[in-house]
Short mmCIF file of C-alpha atoms in Angstrom, two decimals:
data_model
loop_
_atom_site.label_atom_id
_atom_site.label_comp_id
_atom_site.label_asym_id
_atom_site.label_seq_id
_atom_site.Cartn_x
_atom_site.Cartn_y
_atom_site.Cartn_z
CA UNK A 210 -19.60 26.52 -44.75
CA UNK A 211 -18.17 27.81 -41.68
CA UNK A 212 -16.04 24.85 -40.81
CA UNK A 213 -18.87 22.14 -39.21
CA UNK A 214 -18.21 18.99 -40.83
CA UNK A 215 -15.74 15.78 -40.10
CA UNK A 216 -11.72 16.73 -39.78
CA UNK A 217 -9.21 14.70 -40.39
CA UNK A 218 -5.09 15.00 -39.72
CA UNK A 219 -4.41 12.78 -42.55
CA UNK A 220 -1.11 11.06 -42.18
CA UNK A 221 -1.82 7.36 -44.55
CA UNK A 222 1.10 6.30 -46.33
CA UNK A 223 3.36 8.69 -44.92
CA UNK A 224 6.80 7.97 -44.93
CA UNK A 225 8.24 8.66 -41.31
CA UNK A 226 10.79 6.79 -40.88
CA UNK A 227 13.60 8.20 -37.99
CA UNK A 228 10.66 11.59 -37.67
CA UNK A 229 11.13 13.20 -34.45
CA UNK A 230 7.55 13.86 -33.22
CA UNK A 231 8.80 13.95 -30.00
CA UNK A 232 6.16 16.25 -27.64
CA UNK A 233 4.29 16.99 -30.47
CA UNK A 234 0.65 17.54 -30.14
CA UNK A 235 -2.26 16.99 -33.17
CA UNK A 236 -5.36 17.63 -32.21
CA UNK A 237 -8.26 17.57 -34.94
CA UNK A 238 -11.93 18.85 -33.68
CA UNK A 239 -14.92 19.46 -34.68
CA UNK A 240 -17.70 22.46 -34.24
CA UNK A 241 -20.23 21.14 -31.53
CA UNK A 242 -21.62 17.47 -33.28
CA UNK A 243 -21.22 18.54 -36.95
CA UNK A 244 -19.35 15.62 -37.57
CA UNK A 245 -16.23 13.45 -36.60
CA UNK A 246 -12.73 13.72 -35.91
CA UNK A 247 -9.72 11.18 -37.15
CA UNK A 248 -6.38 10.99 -37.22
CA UNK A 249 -5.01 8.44 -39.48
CA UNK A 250 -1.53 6.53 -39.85
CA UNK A 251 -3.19 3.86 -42.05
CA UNK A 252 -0.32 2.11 -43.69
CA UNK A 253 2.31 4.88 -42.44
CA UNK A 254 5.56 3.90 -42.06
CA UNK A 255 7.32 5.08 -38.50
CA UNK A 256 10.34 3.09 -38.09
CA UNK A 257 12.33 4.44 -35.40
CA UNK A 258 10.48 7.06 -35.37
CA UNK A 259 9.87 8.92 -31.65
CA UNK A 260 6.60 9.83 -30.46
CA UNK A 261 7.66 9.90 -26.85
CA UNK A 262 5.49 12.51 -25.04
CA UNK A 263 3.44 12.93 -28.10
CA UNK A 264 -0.42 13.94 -27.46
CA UNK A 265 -2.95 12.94 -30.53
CA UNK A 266 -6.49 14.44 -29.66
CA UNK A 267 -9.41 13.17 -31.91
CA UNK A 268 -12.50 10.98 -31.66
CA UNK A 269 -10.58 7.94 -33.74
CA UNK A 270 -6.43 7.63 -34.25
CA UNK A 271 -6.17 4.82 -36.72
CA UNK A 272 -3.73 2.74 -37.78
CA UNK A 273 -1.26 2.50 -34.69
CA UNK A 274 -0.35 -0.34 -33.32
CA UNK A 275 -0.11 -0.38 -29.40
#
């Protein structure tokens, strides 16, 4: 449909433990306002896992804890 519509990095219930997501960057966007973007750790687990210098771009990142 030519991509307009929500996005969504979808990272719930992922297992992360010791990841090294160091300077990573995750961006999700959308087309103009056709919709909303999210990037979810709902219920992921990131136990010593690094996100030092790490750069999430959406409208919503849920399920971090700051």
């Amino acid at each position: 449909d030519g991509g307009f519509g929500n996005a969504l990095i979808d990272l719930s219930e992922a297992d992360l433990t010791n990841a090294d997501l160091s300077g990573s960057e995750l961006t999700a966007s959308t087309t103009g306002n056709y919709g909303a973007s999210t990037i979810d750790f709902t219920e992921a687990t990131l136990d010593q896992a690094d996100m030092s210098g790490s750069t999430l771009t959406a409208d919503s990142v849920i399920g971090l804890s700051g």
